[in-house]
């Protein structure tokens, strides 16, 4: 069997017409390789004069990866980074021992009513790297490996694939790729990574003989090569890699192998002991009624 599960992410309206689909964590499959969180943002056009305004908030124990299809976002963080990300570029932020960042529509984009369409993922860090110093890197599209053959193009965002290696500094074995297919084009998905999933941004597609609709994520059988076929022009994300090295817990914006470490992060954010984002005095408070730490993987 090529597909072992199909995930149908719920569509959530966050206000002002801004919608997300959250494919991970899902009730049955909380992770794929090191990926613990997968959100599709939009597609949407925000009201004229407004924009995306994700106020400063903290992270520990993970790396965030932001990738856009349309629009732009200004990233600022407590390291002093200030970087606009545009389509086919990569923002990779390692939270490690703790970082604070904000994500907002740039001022120049707000006057026209900014478009926004893209993905944000969280990647769990190996236990040995959970407390490493935080860092931020931006990569323009020109440095990301791109291969084109037979009506298919694959841009490698992070990790490795078929001899290609992205310059993004990952801390574990993984793959994250953006695949564009012309009508009737075929793309082999090899079993070179332990865990793999496909997310259909634009479709539908067929995985071997199985039809997969737009907005769905499918978990692929371990060790089995499959073929993606586009019925019309399609866009598919490939993600996966080596499974996490033991249990992880996810609470709000925190990921850790230790519930005690998550409790410490809660206390630190409540007491404002994290860093600050220069020039941005707002922040998202700790949730008043926090959920229990949710295990995102079992050994």
PDB file of C-alpha atoms in Angstrom:
ATOM      1  CA  UNK A   1       0.000   0.000   0.000  1.00  0.00           C
ATOM      2  CA  UNK A   2       1.517   3.350  -1.073  1.00  0.00           C
ATOM      3  CA  UNK A   3      -0.494   5.493   1.376  1.00  0.00           C
ATOM      4  CA  UNK A   4      -0.917   4.451   5.002  1.00  0.00           C
ATOM      5  CA  UNK A   5      -3.054   7.435   6.070  1.00  0.00           C
ATOM      6  CA  UNK A   6      -4.789  10.483   4.618  1.00  0.00           C
ATOM      7  CA  UNK A   7      -5.080  13.551   6.855  1.00  0.00           C
ATOM      8  CA  UNK A   8      -7.826  16.131   6.246  1.00  0.00           C
ATOM      9  CA  UNK A   9      -6.630  19.259   8.102  1.00  0.00           C
ATOM     10  CA  UNK A  10      -9.376  21.456   9.532  1.00  0.00           C
ATOM     11  CA  UNK A  11      -9.713  24.990   8.156  1.00  0.00           C
ATOM     12  CA  UNK A  12      -9.540  27.609  10.905  1.00  0.00           C
ATOM     13  CA  UNK A  13     -10.456  31.277  10.593  1.00  0.00           C
ATOM     14  CA  UNK A  14      -8.158  33.419  12.737  1.00  0.00           C
ATOM     15  CA  UNK A  15     -10.014  36.664  11.987  1.00  0.00           C
ATOM     16  CA  UNK A  16      -9.954  39.342   9.258  1.00  0.00           C
ATOM     17  CA  UNK A  17     -10.377  36.590   6.660  1.00  0.00           C
ATOM     18  CA  UNK A  18      -7.070  34.943   7.637  1.00  0.00           C
ATOM     19  CA  UNK A  19      -7.305  31.164   7.496  1.00  0.00           C
ATOM     20  CA  UNK A  20      -4.947  28.295   8.266  1.00  0.00           C
ATOM     21  CA  UNK A  21      -5.022  24.541   7.708  1.00  0.00           C
ATOM     22  CA  UNK A  22      -3.146  22.628  10.440  1.00  0.00           C
ATOM     23  CA  UNK A  23      -2.023  19.268   9.102  1.00  0.00           C
ATOM     24  CA  UNK A  24       0.339  18.490  12.010  1.00  0.00           C
ATOM     25  CA  UNK A  25      -0.002  17.545  14.751  1.00  0.00           C
ATOM     26  CA  UNK A  26      -2.959  15.318  13.854  1.00  0.00           C
ATOM     27  CA  UNK A  27      -4.742  12.893  16.183  1.00  0.00           C
ATOM     28  CA  UNK A  28      -3.227   9.770  14.583  1.00  0.00           C
ATOM     29  CA  UNK A  29       0.022  11.140  13.169  1.00  0.00           C
ATOM     30  CA  UNK A  30       1.520  13.797  15.390  1.00  0.00           C
ATOM     31  CA  UNK A  31       4.869  13.890  13.581  1.00  0.00           C
ATOM     32  CA  UNK A  32       6.462  13.048  10.230  1.00  0.00           C
ATOM     33  CA  UNK A  33      10.202  12.619  10.630  1.00  0.00           C
ATOM     34  CA  UNK A  34      11.260  15.605  12.761  1.00  0.00           C
ATOM     35  CA  UNK A  35       8.257  17.735  11.680  1.00  0.00           C
ATOM     36  CA  UNK A  36       5.958  18.411  14.649  1.00  0.00           C
ATOM     37  CA  UNK A  37       3.823  21.246  13.211  1.00  0.00           C
ATOM     38  CA  UNK A  38       2.617  22.074   9.696  1.00  0.00           C
ATOM     39  CA  UNK A  39       0.350  25.055   8.914  1.00  0.00           C
ATOM     40  CA  UNK A  40      -0.870  26.362   5.572  1.00  0.00           C
ATOM     41  CA  UNK A  41      -1.498  30.108   5.764  1.00  0.00           C
ATOM     42  CA  UNK A  42      -4.118  31.429   3.336  1.00  0.00           C
ATOM     43  CA  UNK A  43      -4.442  31.936   0.456  1.00  0.00           C
ATOM     44  CA  UNK A  44      -6.006  35.231   1.422  1.00  0.00           C
ATOM     45  CA  UNK A  45      -5.904  38.942   0.817  1.00  0.00           C
ATOM     46  CA  UNK A  46      -6.080  40.929   4.024  1.00  0.00           C
ATOM     47  CA  UNK A  47      -8.082  44.173   4.309  1.00  0.00           C
ATOM     48  CA  UNK A  48      -6.584  47.392   2.919  1.00  0.00           C
ATOM     49  CA  UNK A  49      -4.566  49.137   5.608  1.00  0.00           C
ATOM     50  CA  UNK A  50      -4.210  45.960   7.670  1.00  0.00           C
ATOM     51  CA  UNK A  51      -1.951  42.947   7.517  1.00  0.00           C
ATOM     52  CA  UNK A  52      -0.534  39.974   9.337  1.00  0.00           C
ATOM     53  CA  UNK A  53       0.351  40.938  12.904  1.00  0.00           C
ATOM     54  CA  UNK A  54       1.773  38.059  14.915  1.00  0.00           C
ATOM     55  CA  UNK A  55       3.033  39.840  18.027  1.00  0.00           C
ATOM     56  CA  UNK A  56       6.295  38.835  19.736  1.00  0.00           C
ATOM     57  CA  UNK A  57       6.081  35.348  21.224  1.00  0.00           C
ATOM     58  CA  UNK A  58       8.611  32.773  22.498  1.00  0.00           C
ATOM     59  CA  UNK A  59       9.848  29.370  21.316  1.00  0.00           C
ATOM     60  CA  UNK A  60      12.142  26.692  22.748  1.00  0.00           C
ATOM     61  CA  UNK A  61      13.382  23.319  21.510  1.00  0.00           C
ATOM     62  CA  UNK A  62      12.469  23.639  17.831  1.00  0.00           C
ATOM     63  CA  UNK A  63      13.356  25.214  14.507  1.00  0.00           C
ATOM     64  CA  UNK A  64      10.769  27.199  12.555  1.00  0.00           C
ATOM     65  CA  UNK A  65      10.816  27.191   8.756  1.00  0.00           C
ATOM     66  CA  UNK A  66       8.733  29.730   6.827  1.00  0.00           C
ATOM     67  CA  UNK A  67       8.135  29.362   3.075  1.00  0.00           C
ATOM     68  CA  UNK A  68       5.816  31.564   0.994  1.00  0.00           C
ATOM     69  CA  UNK A  69       4.009  31.163  -2.320  1.00  0.00           C
ATOM     70  CA  UNK A  70       2.605  34.709  -2.332  1.00  0.00           C
ATOM     71  CA  UNK A  71       3.064  37.875  -0.266  1.00  0.00           C
ATOM     72  CA  UNK A  72       5.789  38.877   2.157  1.00  0.00           C
ATOM     73  CA  UNK A  73       6.407  38.837   5.907  1.00  0.00           C
ATOM     74  CA  UNK A  74       8.801  40.867   8.051  1.00  0.00           C
ATOM     75  CA  UNK A  75      10.541  38.669  10.618  1.00  0.00           C
ATOM     76  CA  UNK A  76      12.102  40.288  13.703  1.00  0.00           C
ATOM     77  CA  UNK A  77      13.595  38.479  16.676  1.00  0.00           C
ATOM     78  CA  UNK A  78      15.386  38.923  19.982  1.00  0.00           C
ATOM     79  CA  UNK A  79      18.774  38.335  18.308  1.00  0.00           C
ATOM     80  CA  UNK A  80      18.303  41.608  16.398  1.00  0.00           C
ATOM     81  CA  UNK A  81      17.395  39.941  13.088  1.00  0.00           C
ATOM     82  CA  UNK A  82      15.109  41.916  10.756  1.00  0.00           C
ATOM     83  CA  UNK A  83      14.379  40.162   7.470  1.00  0.00           C
ATOM     84  CA  UNK A  84      11.603  40.304   4.887  1.00  0.00           C
ATOM     85  CA  UNK A  85      10.791  36.907   3.377  1.00  0.00           C
ATOM     86  CA  UNK A  86       9.303  36.634  -0.117  1.00  0.00           C
ATOM     87  CA  UNK A  87       8.082  33.677  -2.220  1.00  0.00           C
ATOM     88  CA  UNK A  88      10.495  30.725  -2.683  1.00  0.00           C
ATOM     89  CA  UNK A  89      12.852  32.054   0.013  1.00  0.00           C
ATOM     90  CA  UNK A  90      13.498  30.392   3.384  1.00  0.00           C
ATOM     91  CA  UNK A  91      13.576  31.741   6.917  1.00  0.00           C
ATOM     92  CA  UNK A  92      15.072  29.137   9.262  1.00  0.00           C
ATOM     93  CA  UNK A  93      15.099  30.017  12.970  1.00  0.00           C
ATOM     94  CA  UNK A  94      16.548  27.684  15.591  1.00  0.00           C
ATOM     95  CA  UNK A  95      14.910  28.484  18.918  1.00  0.00           C
ATOM     96  CA  UNK A  96      17.092  26.154  20.996  1.00  0.00           C
ATOM     97  CA  UNK A  97      17.307  27.472  24.558  1.00  0.00           C
ATOM     98  CA  UNK A  98      14.881  30.279  23.781  1.00  0.00           C
ATOM     99  CA  UNK A  99      14.062  33.047  21.320  1.00  0.00           C
ATOM    100  CA  UNK A 100      11.304  35.611  20.773  1.00  0.00           C
ATOM    101  CA  UNK A 101      10.104  36.701  17.342  1.00  0.00           C
ATOM    102  CA  UNK A 102       7.326  38.573  15.573  1.00  0.00           C
ATOM    103  CA  UNK A 103       5.901  38.209  12.076  1.00  0.00           C
ATOM    104  CA  UNK A 104       4.140  41.151  10.469  1.00  0.00           C
ATOM    105  CA  UNK A 105       3.200  42.430   7.034  1.00  0.00           C
ATOM    106  CA  UNK A 106       5.701  45.121   5.972  1.00  0.00           C
ATOM    107  CA  UNK A 107       4.306  48.689   6.014  1.00  0.00           C
ATOM    108  CA  UNK A 108       4.553  49.098   2.228  1.00  0.00           C
ATOM    109  CA  UNK A 109       2.391  46.012   1.641  1.00  0.00           C
ATOM    110  CA  UNK A 110      -0.509  47.164   3.829  1.00  0.00           C
ATOM    111  CA  UNK A 111      -1.702  49.999   1.624  1.00  0.00           C
ATOM    112  CA  UNK A 112      -2.904  47.632  -1.108  1.00  0.00           C
ATOM    113  CA  UNK A 113      -4.304  44.936   1.176  1.00  0.00           C
ATOM    114  CA  UNK A 114      -1.523  42.353   1.436  1.00  0.00           C
ATOM    115  CA  UNK A 115      -1.823  38.910  -0.106  1.00  0.00           C
ATOM    116  CA  UNK A 116      -0.565  35.995   1.954  1.00  0.00           C
ATOM    117  CA  UNK A 117      -0.164  32.338   1.021  1.00  0.00           C
ATOM    118  CA  UNK A 118       2.472  30.028   2.449  1.00  0.00           C
ATOM    119  CA  UNK A 119       3.542  27.453   4.998  1.00  0.00           C
ATOM    120  CA  UNK A 120       5.045  27.509   8.439  1.00  0.00           C
ATOM    121  CA  UNK A 121       6.494  24.353   9.982  1.00  0.00           C
ATOM    122  CA  UNK A 122       8.188  23.476  13.231  1.00  0.00           C
ATOM    123  CA  UNK A 123      10.984  20.911  13.294  1.00  0.00           C
ATOM    124  CA  UNK A 124      11.812  19.208  16.576  1.00  0.00           C
ATOM    125  CA  UNK A 125      15.487  19.311  17.544  1.00  0.00           C
ATOM    126  CA  UNK A 126      17.545  16.287  18.612  1.00  0.00           C
ATOM    127  CA  UNK A 127      17.779  16.002  22.397  1.00  0.00           C
ATOM    128  CA  UNK A 128      21.461  16.955  22.289  1.00  0.00           C
ATOM    129  CA  UNK A 129      20.575  20.195  20.468  1.00  0.00           C
ATOM    130  CA  UNK A 130      17.464  21.303  22.371  1.00  0.00           C
ATOM    131  CA  UNK A 131      19.420  23.825  24.467  1.00  0.00           C
ATOM    132  CA  UNK A 132      21.776  25.097  21.781  1.00  0.00           C
ATOM    133  CA  UNK A 133      22.135  28.860  21.293  1.00  0.00           C
ATOM    134  CA  UNK A 134      19.343  30.328  19.156  1.00  0.00           C
ATOM    135  CA  UNK A 135      20.092  31.461  15.600  1.00  0.00           C
ATOM    136  CA  UNK A 136      18.389  32.829  12.487  1.00  0.00           C
ATOM    137  CA  UNK A 137      19.259  32.355   8.812  1.00  0.00           C
ATOM    138  CA  UNK A 138      17.662  33.644   5.628  1.00  0.00           C
ATOM    139  CA  UNK A 139      18.221  31.969   2.258  1.00  0.00           C
ATOM    140  CA  UNK A 140      17.193  33.545  -1.062  1.00  0.00           C
ATOM    141  CA  UNK A 141      15.635  31.310  -3.691  1.00  0.00           C
ATOM    142  CA  UNK A 142      18.777  31.475  -5.862  1.00  0.00           C
ATOM    143  CA  UNK A 143      20.795  29.342  -3.407  1.00  0.00           C
ATOM    144  CA  UNK A 144      18.215  26.561  -3.019  1.00  0.00           C
ATOM    145  CA  UNK A 145      18.862  23.512  -5.236  1.00  0.00           C
ATOM    146  CA  UNK A 146      16.419  23.295  -8.144  1.00  0.00           C
ATOM    147  CA  UNK A 147      16.004  20.355 -10.509  1.00  0.00           C
ATOM    148  CA  UNK A 148      13.688  20.268 -13.520  1.00  0.00           C
ATOM    149  CA  UNK A 149      12.791  17.268 -15.665  1.00  0.00           C
ATOM    150  CA  UNK A 150       9.804  16.141 -17.714  1.00  0.00           C
ATOM    151  CA  UNK A 151       7.321  18.830 -16.678  1.00  0.00           C
ATOM    152  CA  UNK A 152       8.337  18.641 -13.014  1.00  0.00           C
ATOM    153  CA  UNK A 153      10.439  21.042 -10.942  1.00  0.00           C
ATOM    154  CA  UNK A 154      11.654  20.349  -7.416  1.00  0.00           C
ATOM    155  CA  UNK A 155      13.107  23.063  -5.174  1.00  0.00           C
ATOM    156  CA  UNK A 156      14.868  21.615  -2.127  1.00  0.00           C
ATOM    157  CA  UNK A 157      14.033  23.848   0.826  1.00  0.00           C
ATOM    158  CA  UNK A 158      15.866  21.936   3.560  1.00  0.00           C
ATOM    159  CA  UNK A 159      17.703  18.647   3.997  1.00  0.00           C
ATOM    160  CA  UNK A 160      18.776  16.246   1.274  1.00  0.00           C
ATOM    161  CA  UNK A 161      17.178  14.625  -1.769  1.00  0.00           C
ATOM    162  CA  UNK A 162      18.661  12.492  -4.541  1.00  0.00           C
ATOM    163  CA  UNK A 163      22.192  13.814  -4.121  1.00  0.00           C
ATOM    164  CA  UNK A 164      21.087  17.419  -3.570  1.00  0.00           C
ATOM    165  CA  UNK A 165      21.716  19.252  -0.310  1.00  0.00           C
ATOM    166  CA  UNK A 166      20.078  22.496   0.795  1.00  0.00           C
ATOM    167  CA  UNK A 167      22.297  25.159   2.420  1.00  0.00           C
ATOM    168  CA  UNK A 168      19.816  25.427   5.308  1.00  0.00           C
ATOM    169  CA  UNK A 169      21.622  24.310   8.475  1.00  0.00           C
ATOM    170  CA  UNK A 170      19.421  21.490   9.715  1.00  0.00           C
ATOM    171  CA  UNK A 171      20.363  19.483  12.794  1.00  0.00           C
ATOM    172  CA  UNK A 172      18.931  16.108  11.741  1.00  0.00           C
ATOM    173  CA  UNK A 173      18.348  13.998   8.645  1.00  0.00           C
ATOM    174  CA  UNK A 174      15.329  15.419   6.805  1.00  0.00           C
ATOM    175  CA  UNK A 175      13.782  16.459   3.513  1.00  0.00           C
ATOM    176  CA  UNK A 176      11.515  19.408   2.723  1.00  0.00           C
ATOM    177  CA  UNK A 177      10.824  20.196  -0.933  1.00  0.00           C
ATOM    178  CA  UNK A 178       8.461  22.225  -3.124  1.00  0.00           C
ATOM    179  CA  UNK A 179       7.358  20.252  -6.215  1.00  0.00           C
ATOM    180  CA  UNK A 180       5.575  21.824  -9.207  1.00  0.00           C
ATOM    181  CA  UNK A 181       4.002  19.566 -11.822  1.00  0.00           C
ATOM    182  CA  UNK A 182       2.573  20.349 -15.251  1.00  0.00           C
ATOM    183  CA  UNK A 183      -0.615  18.534 -16.312  1.00  0.00           C
ATOM    184  CA  UNK A 184       0.037  14.784 -16.691  1.00  0.00           C
ATOM    185  CA  UNK A 185       3.582  15.155 -15.347  1.00  0.00           C
ATOM    186  CA  UNK A 186       4.968  12.364 -13.166  1.00  0.00           C
ATOM    187  CA  UNK A 187       7.407  12.649 -10.252  1.00  0.00           C
ATOM    188  CA  UNK A 188       8.986   9.685  -8.460  1.00  0.00           C
ATOM    189  CA  UNK A 189       9.155   9.940  -4.663  1.00  0.00           C
ATOM    190  CA  UNK A 190      11.959   7.647  -3.586  1.00  0.00           C
ATOM    191  CA  UNK A 191      12.169   5.890  -0.223  1.00  0.00           C
ATOM    192  CA  UNK A 192      15.479   7.442   0.778  1.00  0.00           C
ATOM    193  CA  UNK A 193      14.106   8.893   4.042  1.00  0.00           C
ATOM    194  CA  UNK A 194      12.569   6.811   6.813  1.00  0.00           C
ATOM    195  CA  UNK A 195       9.329   8.791   7.098  1.00  0.00           C
ATOM    196  CA  UNK A 196       7.715  10.782   4.286  1.00  0.00           C
ATOM    197  CA  UNK A 197       4.516  12.699   3.692  1.00  0.00           C
ATOM    198  CA  UNK A 198       3.067  14.685   0.804  1.00  0.00           C
ATOM    199  CA  UNK A 199       0.921  17.777   1.249  1.00  0.00           C
ATOM    200  CA  UNK A 200      -1.162  18.906  -1.744  1.00  0.00           C
ATOM    201  CA  UNK A 201      -1.088  22.699  -1.977  1.00  0.00           C
ATOM    202  CA  UNK A 202      -2.746  22.676  -5.395  1.00  0.00           C
ATOM    203  CA  UNK A 203      -4.285  19.605  -6.944  1.00  0.00           C
ATOM    204  CA  UNK A 204      -5.683  17.028  -7.149  1.00  0.00           C
ATOM    205  CA  UNK A 205      -2.905  14.500  -7.709  1.00  0.00           C
ATOM    206  CA  UNK A 206      -2.575  10.732  -7.850  1.00  0.00           C
ATOM    207  CA  UNK A 207      -0.105   8.813  -5.688  1.00  0.00           C
ATOM    208  CA  UNK A 208       0.311   5.593  -7.627  1.00  0.00           C
ATOM    209  CA  UNK A 209      -3.395   4.885  -8.287  1.00  0.00           C
ATOM    210  CA  UNK A 210      -4.765   6.792  -5.264  1.00  0.00           C
ATOM    211  CA  UNK A 211      -6.396  10.196  -5.829  1.00  0.00           C
ATOM    212  CA  UNK A 212      -5.451  12.885  -3.282  1.00  0.00           C
ATOM    213  CA  UNK A 213      -7.406  16.126  -3.122  1.00  0.00           C
ATOM    214  CA  UNK A 214      -6.071  19.626  -2.593  1.00  0.00           C
ATOM    215  CA  UNK A 215      -5.481  20.495   1.062  1.00  0.00           C
ATOM    216  CA  UNK A 216      -4.816  16.881   2.131  1.00  0.00           C
ATOM    217  CA  UNK A 217      -1.671  15.332   3.605  1.00  0.00           C
ATOM    218  CA  UNK A 218      -0.849  11.681   2.927  1.00  0.00           C
ATOM    219  CA  UNK A 219       1.574   9.554   4.948  1.00  0.00           C
ATOM    220  CA  UNK A 220       3.605   7.275   2.678  1.00  0.00           C
ATOM    221  CA  UNK A 221       4.545   3.677   3.366  1.00  0.00           C
ATOM    222  CA  UNK A 222       8.078   3.344   4.728  1.00  0.00           C
ATOM    223  CA  UNK A 223      10.566   1.831   2.290  1.00  0.00           C
ATOM    224  CA  UNK A 224       8.332   2.066  -0.782  1.00  0.00           C
ATOM    225  CA  UNK A 225       8.986   4.225  -3.861  1.00  0.00           C
ATOM    226  CA  UNK A 226       5.831   5.919  -5.164  1.00  0.00           C
ATOM    227  CA  UNK A 227       4.942   8.072  -8.169  1.00  0.00           C
ATOM    228  CA  UNK A 228       3.006  11.340  -8.088  1.00  0.00           C
ATOM    229  CA  UNK A 229       0.966  12.163 -11.195  1.00  0.00           C
ATOM    230  CA  UNK A 230      -0.689  15.541 -11.796  1.00  0.00           C
ATOM    231  CA  UNK A 231      -4.149  15.579 -13.343  1.00  0.00           C
ATOM    232  CA  UNK A 232      -3.842  19.326 -13.917  1.00  0.00           C
ATOM    233  CA  UNK A 233      -1.062  21.700 -12.848  1.00  0.00           C
ATOM    234  CA  UNK A 234      -0.240  20.848  -9.235  1.00  0.00           C
ATOM    235  CA  UNK A 235       1.938  21.872  -6.313  1.00  0.00           C
ATOM    236  CA  UNK A 236       2.997  19.332  -3.693  1.00  0.00           C
ATOM    237  CA  UNK A 237       5.220  19.588  -0.630  1.00  0.00           C
ATOM    238  CA  UNK A 238       7.429  16.633   0.324  1.00  0.00           C
ATOM    239  CA  UNK A 239       8.436  16.432   3.989  1.00  0.00           C
ATOM    240  CA  UNK A 240       9.943  13.872   6.313  1.00  0.00           C
ATOM    241  CA  UNK A 241      13.171  12.402   7.566  1.00  0.00           C
ATOM    242  CA  UNK A 242      14.556  10.499  10.522  1.00  0.00           C
ATOM    243  CA  UNK A 243      12.061  10.127  13.395  1.00  0.00           C
ATOM    244  CA  UNK A 244      12.708  12.096  16.570  1.00  0.00           C
ATOM    245  CA  UNK A 245      15.015  10.451  19.086  1.00  0.00           C
ATOM    246  CA  UNK A 246      12.415   9.831  21.788  1.00  0.00           C
ATOM    247  CA  UNK A 247       9.275  11.459  23.174  1.00  0.00           C
ATOM    248  CA  UNK A 248       8.539  15.151  22.647  1.00  0.00           C
ATOM    249  CA  UNK A 249       5.911  17.351  24.268  1.00  0.00           C
ATOM    250  CA  UNK A 250       4.238  20.321  22.611  1.00  0.00           C
ATOM    251  CA  UNK A 251       2.655  23.072  24.676  1.00  0.00           C
ATOM    252  CA  UNK A 252       1.659  26.375  23.039  1.00  0.00           C
ATOM    253  CA  UNK A 253       4.874  27.519  21.262  1.00  0.00           C
ATOM    254  CA  UNK A 254       7.211  25.219  23.178  1.00  0.00           C
ATOM    255  CA  UNK A 255       8.583  21.800  22.186  1.00  0.00           C
ATOM    256  CA  UNK A 256      10.750  19.726  24.515  1.00  0.00           C
ATOM    257  CA  UNK A 257      11.621  16.203  25.581  1.00  0.00           C
ATOM    258  CA  UNK A 258      11.061  17.398  29.172  1.00  0.00           C
ATOM    259  CA  UNK A 259       7.786  18.601  30.696  1.00  0.00           C
ATOM    260  CA  UNK A 260       9.854  20.286  33.421  1.00  0.00           C
ATOM    261  CA  UNK A 261      11.641  22.329  30.740  1.00  0.00           C
ATOM    262  CA  UNK A 262       8.283  23.402  29.328  1.00  0.00           C
ATOM    263  CA  UNK A 263       7.173  24.456  32.822  1.00  0.00           C
ATOM    264  CA  UNK A 264      10.348  26.541  33.123  1.00  0.00           C
ATOM    265  CA  UNK A 265       9.650  28.200  29.759  1.00  0.00           C
ATOM    266  CA  UNK A 266       6.124  29.065  30.912  1.00  0.00           C
ATOM    267  CA  UNK A 267       7.481  30.686  34.051  1.00  0.00           C
ATOM    268  CA  UNK A 268      10.169  32.545  32.114  1.00  0.00           C
ATOM    269  CA  UNK A 269       7.677  33.997  29.624  1.00  0.00           C
ATOM    270  CA  UNK A 270       5.215  34.918  32.365  1.00  0.00           C
ATOM    271  CA  UNK A 271       8.028  36.793  34.156  1.00  0.00           C
ATOM    272  CA  UNK A 272       9.347  38.258  30.857  1.00  0.00           C
ATOM    273  CA  UNK A 273      12.773  36.658  31.275  1.00  0.00           C
ATOM    274  CA  UNK A 274      13.047  35.887  27.545  1.00  0.00           C
ATOM    275  CA  UNK A 275      14.685  38.451  25.268  1.00  0.00           C
ATOM    276  CA  UNK A 276      12.864  41.318  23.575  1.00  0.00           C
ATOM    277  CA  UNK A 277      12.237  42.186  19.944  1.00  0.00           C
ATOM    278  CA  UNK A 278      13.773  45.608  19.419  1.00  0.00           C
ATOM    279  CA  UNK A 279      11.246  48.176  18.288  1.00  0.00           C
ATOM    280  CA  UNK A 280       8.227  45.971  19.045  1.00  0.00           C
ATOM    281  CA  UNK A 281       6.882  46.393  22.578  1.00  0.00           C
ATOM    282  CA  UNK A 282       3.795  44.216  22.113  1.00  0.00           C
ATOM    283  CA  UNK A 283       3.726  40.541  23.091  1.00  0.00           C
ATOM    284  CA  UNK A 284       1.384  37.571  23.227  1.00  0.00           C
ATOM    285  CA  UNK A 285       0.628  36.673  26.862  1.00  0.00           C
ATOM    286  CA  UNK A 286       0.913  33.141  28.158  1.00  0.00           C
ATOM    287  CA  UNK A 287      -2.492  31.444  27.712  1.00  0.00           C
ATOM    288  CA  UNK A 288      -4.643  31.882  30.827  1.00  0.00           C
ATOM    289  CA  UNK A 289      -6.001  28.329  30.677  1.00  0.00           C
ATOM    290  CA  UNK A 290      -3.069  26.418  29.214  1.00  0.00           C
ATOM    291  CA  UNK A 291      -3.644  22.916  27.838  1.00  0.00           C
ATOM    292  CA  UNK A 292      -1.639  20.015  29.178  1.00  0.00           C
ATOM    293  CA  UNK A 293       1.656  19.307  27.451  1.00  0.00           C
ATOM    294  CA  UNK A 294       0.748  17.077  24.501  1.00  0.00           C
ATOM    295  CA  UNK A 295       3.130  14.240  23.633  1.00  0.00           C
ATOM    296  CA  UNK A 296       4.013  14.490  19.960  1.00  0.00           C
ATOM    297  CA  UNK A 297       5.946  11.271  19.620  1.00  0.00           C
ATOM    298  CA  UNK A 298       6.419   8.063  21.498  1.00  0.00           C
ATOM    299  CA  UNK A 299       9.584   5.937  21.329  1.00  0.00           C
TER     300      UNK A 299
END
